[in-house]
Amino acid sequence: MKFGGTSVGTAESLRRVARIVCDAAGTHRVVVIASAVGGVTDRLVAAGERLSTHDLDVPAFVAWVRRRHQELASAVLAEASQSRYERVLDAGCAALERLLHTIERAGPSEALMDELLAVGERLSVPLVALLLGDAGLAASPVDAAPLVRTDERFGEAGVDLAATRRLIQAWHRLLPAGHVPVVTGFIGSTADGRTTTLGRGGSDYSAALFASALHAERLERWTDVDGLYTDDPRTNRQATRLAFLVLEEAWAWNHAGRLGMHRKALDPLVEAQVPVQVRSTLAPERPGTLILPAGHPLRAVATAS
Ligand code: ASP
Ligand code: MG
């Protein structure tokens, strides 16, 4: 189950996420992948750019990052979890401040920029895990860096698919049943342990890597739109929802930039033949869009309806 930035971006949608995951965890073994809180990655990118022209007020920026997360935490977490999250923010913000000063001094290398961009997911995931814990699940935050092995093309790293599959499978085998891991989207690391990012919007790709490595029954991609549309339904009222898509066709459309997902997001799913369901946290009762591999048994139902 992958939740994007808007799904974890307001108190109200975080509460929805908790309900949706609790429901699913009642009947399925779930892995949650989360993006950074909405707006945070954009601000991190901008901060990196402004550092290079010595145009960033570092303490003010760190204070903004802290406030953005703290406001959500105080709205959705129980008191004990709030103080635990305080400590996450203490450590995370101190590290962020050090990193920004390093970039200021040394100049913005691509490797340091990826370390900076990864802060968003590294702060959102502990929040979501604590929230799910408050909701009664055995949830824990997981940093995907040691699980997603990449090359050194910082900013849009290429994934070593075979190594990543092995790492994810070995990790998942050790998870106690009933445990719900909440994993950072978007980030990976090089063989020597340096943080990389998979390109903007990369959490979709992360989710696909986990779903395919684990041979998931399906990948649920949760956003604020109830499926894929022929056009953006927020601006075009003629746009119609696509109920079913064939995964292999969707893959080609996505590579042509027509589905608004990370370019590689469907690659691992085609290979492992894992269906995708695109759903909305605002309307979880709606079926959204189901993307089925051409050879999937449910295709018969899809074609009949
Ligand atoms: N937080 C990252 C971004 O905004 C990754 C993602 O949202 O998928 O690009
Ligand atoms: Mg994002």
Coordinates of C-alpha atoms and ligand atoms in Angstrom, one line a residue:
M1 CA 0.0 0.0 0.0
K2 CA 1.6 3.2 -1.2
F3 CA 0.5 6.6 0.1
G4 CA 1.7 9.7 -1.6
G5 CA 2.5 13.1 -0.2
T6 CA -1.1 14.4 -0.1
S7 CA -2.3 11.3 1.7
V8 CA 0.2 12.0 4.5
G9 CA 0.0 15.8 4.1
T10 CA -3.0 16.7 6.4
A11 CA -4.2 15.5 9.7
E12 CA -7.5 14.5 8.2
S13 CA -6.0 12.3 5.5
L14 CA -3.5 10.8 7.9
R15 CA -6.4 9.6 10.0
R16 CA -7.9 8.1 6.8
V17 CA -4.7 6.4 6.0
A18 CA -4.7 4.8 9.5
R19 CA -8.3 3.5 9.0
I20 CA -7.5 2.2 5.5
V21 CA -4.3 0.3 6.7
C22 CA -6.1 -1.1 9.7
D23 CA -8.9 -2.5 7.5
A24 CA -6.4 -4.0 5.1
A25 CA -4.2 -5.5 7.9
G26 CA -7.2 -7.3 9.3
T27 CA -7.2 -9.6 6.2
H28 CA -3.8 -9.2 4.5
R29 CA -0.1 -9.0 5.2
V30 CA 0.6 -5.4 4.5
V31 CA 3.7 -3.4 3.6
V32 CA 3.2 0.4 3.7
I33 CA 5.3 2.7 1.5
A34 CA 5.1 6.4 2.3
S35 CA 6.2 9.5 0.5
A36 CA 7.4 12.7 2.2
V37 CA 4.7 14.9 3.7
G38 CA 3.2 17.0 0.9
G39 CA 5.3 20.0 -0.1
V40 CA 8.3 18.9 1.9
T41 CA 10.4 17.5 -1.0
D42 CA 9.8 20.7 -3.1
R43 CA 11.0 22.8 -0.2
L44 CA 14.1 20.6 0.3
V45 CA 14.9 21.0 -3.4
A46 CA 14.5 24.7 -3.2
A47 CA 16.6 24.9 0.0
G48 CA 19.4 23.0 -1.8
E49 CA 19.3 25.5 -4.7
R50 CA 19.3 28.5 -2.4
L51 CA 22.2 27.2 -0.5
S52 CA 24.3 27.2 -3.6
T53 CA 23.8 31.0 -3.9
H54 CA 24.2 31.4 -0.1
D55 CA 20.6 32.6 0.0
L56 CA 19.1 30.3 2.6
D57 CA 18.3 31.1 6.2
V58 CA 19.2 27.7 7.6
P59 CA 17.7 27.9 11.1
A60 CA 14.4 29.4 9.7
F61 CA 14.2 26.6 7.1
V62 CA 14.9 23.9 9.7
A63 CA 12.2 25.5 11.9
W64 CA 9.7 25.3 9.0
V65 CA 10.4 21.6 8.5
R66 CA 10.0 20.9 12.2
R67 CA 6.7 22.9 12.4
R68 CA 5.2 21.2 9.3
H69 CA 5.7 17.8 10.9
Q70 CA 5.0 18.8 14.5
E71 CA 1.6 20.3 13.5
L72 CA 0.6 17.0 12.0
A73 CA 1.9 15.0 14.9
S74 CA 0.1 17.0 17.5
A75 CA -3.1 16.7 15.6
V76 CA -3.0 12.9 15.0
L77 CA -0.8 11.2 17.6
A78 CA -1.6 10.1 21.1
E79 CA 0.5 11.9 23.8
A80 CA 3.0 9.2 24.3
S81 CA 3.6 8.9 20.6
Q82 CA 3.9 12.7 20.3
S83 CA 6.8 12.7 22.7
R84 CA 8.5 9.8 20.8
Y85 CA 8.0 11.7 17.6
E86 CA 9.5 14.8 19.3
R87 CA 12.7 12.9 19.7
V88 CA 12.7 11.8 16.1
L89 CA 12.3 15.4 15.1
D90 CA 15.1 16.5 17.5
A91 CA 17.5 14.1 15.9
G92 CA 16.2 14.6 12.3
C93 CA 16.3 18.4 12.5
A94 CA 19.8 18.4 14.1
A95 CA 21.1 16.2 11.3
L96 CA 19.3 18.4 8.7
E97 CA 20.9 21.5 10.1
R98 CA 24.4 19.9 10.0
L99 CA 23.8 18.7 6.5
L100 CA 22.7 22.2 5.3
H101 CA 25.8 23.7 6.8
T102 CA 28.0 21.1 5.2
I103 CA 26.4 21.9 1.8
E104 CA 26.9 25.6 2.4
R105 CA 30.6 25.1 3.1
A106 CA 31.4 22.3 0.6
G107 CA 29.0 23.3 -2.2
P108 CA 26.0 21.2 -3.3
S109 CA 27.4 17.8 -4.6
E110 CA 24.8 15.5 -6.1
A111 CA 25.4 13.0 -3.2
L112 CA 24.7 15.6 -0.6
M113 CA 21.6 16.7 -2.4
D114 CA 20.2 13.2 -2.3
E115 CA 20.9 13.0 1.4
L116 CA 19.0 16.3 1.7
L117 CA 16.0 15.1 -0.4
A118 CA 15.8 11.9 1.6
V119 CA 15.0 13.9 4.8
G120 CA 11.3 14.2 3.8
E121 CA 10.6 10.4 3.7
R122 CA 12.8 9.9 6.8
L123 CA 10.6 12.3 8.8
S124 CA 7.2 11.2 7.4
V125 CA 7.7 7.4 7.9
P126 CA 8.2 7.5 11.7
L127 CA 5.1 9.7 11.9
V128 CA 3.0 7.2 10.0
A129 CA 4.4 4.3 11.9
L130 CA 3.5 5.9 15.3
L131 CA 0.1 6.7 14.0
L132 CA -0.5 3.1 13.0
G133 CA 0.8 2.0 16.4
D134 CA -1.7 4.3 18.1
A135 CA -4.4 2.6 16.0
G136 CA -3.4 -0.7 17.4
L137 CA -1.1 -2.2 14.8
A138 CA 2.4 -3.5 15.4
A139 CA 4.0 -1.0 13.0
S140 CA 7.5 0.2 12.7
P141 CA 9.4 2.6 10.5
V142 CA 11.8 1.2 8.0
D143 CA 14.5 3.1 6.1
A144 CA 14.6 1.6 2.5
A145 CA 18.2 2.7 1.9
P146 CA 19.7 -0.6 2.8
L147 CA 17.0 -2.5 0.9
V148 CA 17.0 -0.7 -2.4
R149 CA 20.4 -1.1 -4.0
T150 CA 21.3 1.5 -6.7
D151 CA 24.1 2.8 -8.9
E152 CA 25.7 6.1 -8.2
R153 CA 23.6 8.3 -10.5
F154 CA 22.5 10.5 -7.7
G155 CA 19.2 12.3 -8.3
E156 CA 17.8 9.5 -10.4
A157 CA 19.6 6.4 -9.5
G158 CA 19.3 3.2 -11.4
V159 CA 18.2 0.2 -9.3
D160 CA 20.1 -3.1 -9.2
L161 CA 16.9 -5.2 -9.5
A162 CA 18.4 -8.6 -8.6
A163 CA 20.2 -7.3 -5.5
T164 CA 17.2 -5.3 -4.4
R165 CA 14.9 -8.3 -4.8
R166 CA 17.2 -10.4 -2.6
L167 CA 17.6 -7.7 0.0
I168 CA 13.8 -7.1 0.3
Q169 CA 13.0 -10.8 0.4
A170 CA 15.6 -11.5 3.1
W171 CA 14.3 -8.5 5.1
H172 CA 10.7 -9.5 4.8
R173 CA 11.4 -13.1 5.8
L174 CA 12.6 -11.9 9.2
L175 CA 9.5 -9.8 9.9
P176 CA 7.1 -11.3 12.4
A177 CA 3.7 -12.1 10.9
G178 CA 1.1 -9.5 11.8
H179 CA 3.8 -6.8 11.8
V180 CA 3.2 -3.8 9.5
P181 CA 6.4 -2.1 8.2
V182 CA 6.2 1.5 7.1
V183 CA 8.9 2.0 4.5
T184 CA 10.4 5.2 3.0
G185 CA 9.6 5.6 -0.6
F186 CA 11.9 7.4 -3.0
I187 CA 15.3 6.4 -1.5
G188 CA 17.9 3.7 -1.9
S189 CA 21.6 3.5 -1.4
T190 CA 24.8 2.6 -3.3
A191 CA 26.8 -0.6 -2.5
D192 CA 29.0 1.5 -0.2
G193 CA 26.0 2.8 1.7
R194 CA 25.5 6.4 0.3
T195 CA 21.9 7.5 0.1
T196 CA 20.5 7.9 -3.4
T197 CA 17.0 9.0 -4.7
L198 CA 15.1 7.4 -7.5
G199 CA 13.9 10.6 -9.2
R200 CA 10.9 12.8 -8.3
G201 CA 7.8 10.9 -7.7
G202 CA 10.0 7.8 -7.0
S203 CA 7.8 6.4 -4.2
D204 CA 5.7 4.7 -6.9
Y205 CA 8.8 3.0 -8.1
S206 CA 9.8 2.0 -4.6
A207 CA 6.3 0.5 -4.0
A208 CA 6.6 -1.5 -7.3
L209 CA 10.0 -2.8 -6.2
F210 CA 8.6 -4.1 -2.9
A211 CA 5.4 -5.4 -4.4
S212 CA 7.3 -7.4 -7.1
A213 CA 10.0 -8.7 -4.9
L214 CA 7.4 -10.0 -2.4
H215 CA 5.1 -11.3 -5.2
A216 CA 2.3 -9.3 -3.7
E217 CA -1.3 -10.1 -4.5
R218 CA -1.5 -6.5 -5.6
L219 CA -0.1 -3.0 -5.2
E220 CA -2.5 -0.4 -4.0
R221 CA -1.5 3.1 -4.9
W222 CA -3.4 5.6 -2.8
T223 CA -3.7 9.2 -3.8
D224 CA -6.4 11.9 -3.7
V225 CA -7.9 10.9 -7.1
D226 CA -10.1 7.8 -7.3
G227 CA -8.2 6.1 -10.1
L228 CA -6.7 7.0 -13.5
Y229 CA -8.6 9.3 -15.8
T230 CA -8.5 10.1 -19.4
D231 CA -7.4 13.6 -18.4
D232 CA -7.0 15.5 -15.0
P233 CA -10.5 15.4 -13.5
R234 CA -9.8 18.4 -11.4
T235 CA -9.4 20.6 -14.5
N236 CA -11.3 18.7 -17.2
R237 CA -14.9 17.8 -16.3
Q238 CA -15.2 15.6 -19.4
A239 CA -12.5 13.4 -18.1
T240 CA -13.7 9.9 -17.4
R241 CA -12.3 7.3 -15.1
L242 CA -10.7 4.2 -16.5
A243 CA -12.1 1.2 -14.6
F244 CA -9.7 -1.4 -16.0
L245 CA -6.4 -1.2 -17.8
V246 CA -4.1 -3.9 -19.1
L247 CA -0.8 -3.7 -17.2
E248 CA 1.3 -4.1 -20.3
E249 CA -0.6 -1.3 -22.1
A250 CA -0.5 0.9 -19.0
W251 CA 3.3 0.3 -18.9
A252 CA 3.6 1.7 -22.5
W253 CA 1.4 4.7 -21.7
N254 CA 3.4 5.4 -18.6
H255 CA 6.7 5.3 -20.4
A256 CA 5.1 7.8 -22.8
G257 CA 4.4 10.0 -19.8
R258 CA 0.6 9.6 -20.0
L259 CA -0.2 8.2 -16.5
G260 CA 1.5 10.8 -14.3
M261 CA 3.5 8.1 -12.5
H262 CA 7.3 7.7 -12.2
R263 CA 8.5 6.5 -15.6
K264 CA 9.8 3.2 -14.2
A265 CA 6.9 2.7 -11.8
L266 CA 5.3 -0.2 -13.6
D267 CA 8.5 -2.0 -14.9
P268 CA 8.9 -4.3 -11.9
L269 CA 5.2 -5.1 -11.8
V270 CA 5.1 -6.1 -15.5
E271 CA 8.0 -8.4 -14.8
A272 CA 6.5 -10.0 -11.7
Q273 CA 2.9 -9.8 -13.1
V274 CA 1.5 -7.9 -10.1
P275 CA -1.8 -6.0 -10.5
V276 CA -2.1 -2.4 -9.4
Q277 CA -5.2 -0.7 -7.9
V278 CA -5.2 3.1 -8.0
R279 CA -7.4 4.3 -5.2
S280 CA -8.4 7.5 -3.3
T281 CA -8.0 8.1 0.4
L282 CA -10.9 10.5 0.0
A283 CA -13.2 7.9 -1.4
P284 CA -11.9 4.5 -0.2
E285 CA -15.2 2.8 -0.9
R286 CA -14.7 3.4 -4.6
P287 CA -12.9 0.8 -6.7
G288 CA -10.6 3.2 -8.5
T289 CA -8.7 1.8 -11.4
L290 CA -7.6 -1.8 -11.6
I291 CA -4.6 -2.5 -13.8
L292 CA -4.3 -6.2 -14.5
P293 CA -1.6 -8.2 -16.3
A294 CA -2.8 -9.5 -19.6
G295 CA -2.7 -13.1 -18.4
H296 CA -4.3 -12.5 -15.0
P297 CA -7.4 -14.7 -14.1
L298 CA -9.4 -11.6 -13.1
R299 CA -9.1 -10.3 -16.6
A300 CA -12.0 -12.4 -17.7
V301 CA -14.2 -10.6 -15.1
A302 CA -12.8 -7.2 -16.3
T303 CA -13.5 -7.9 -19.9
A304 CA -17.0 -9.2 -19.2
S305 CA -18.1 -6.1 -17.3
Ligands
ASP1 N1 8.8 12.8 -2.0 C1 9.3 12.5 -3.4 C2 8.8 13.5 -4.4 O1 8.1 14.4 -4.0 C3 8.9 11.1 -3.8 C4 7.4 10.9 -4.1 O2 6.6 11.7 -3.6 O3 7.1 9.9 -4.7 O4 9.3 13.5 -5.5
MG2 MG 6.2 13.8 -3.0

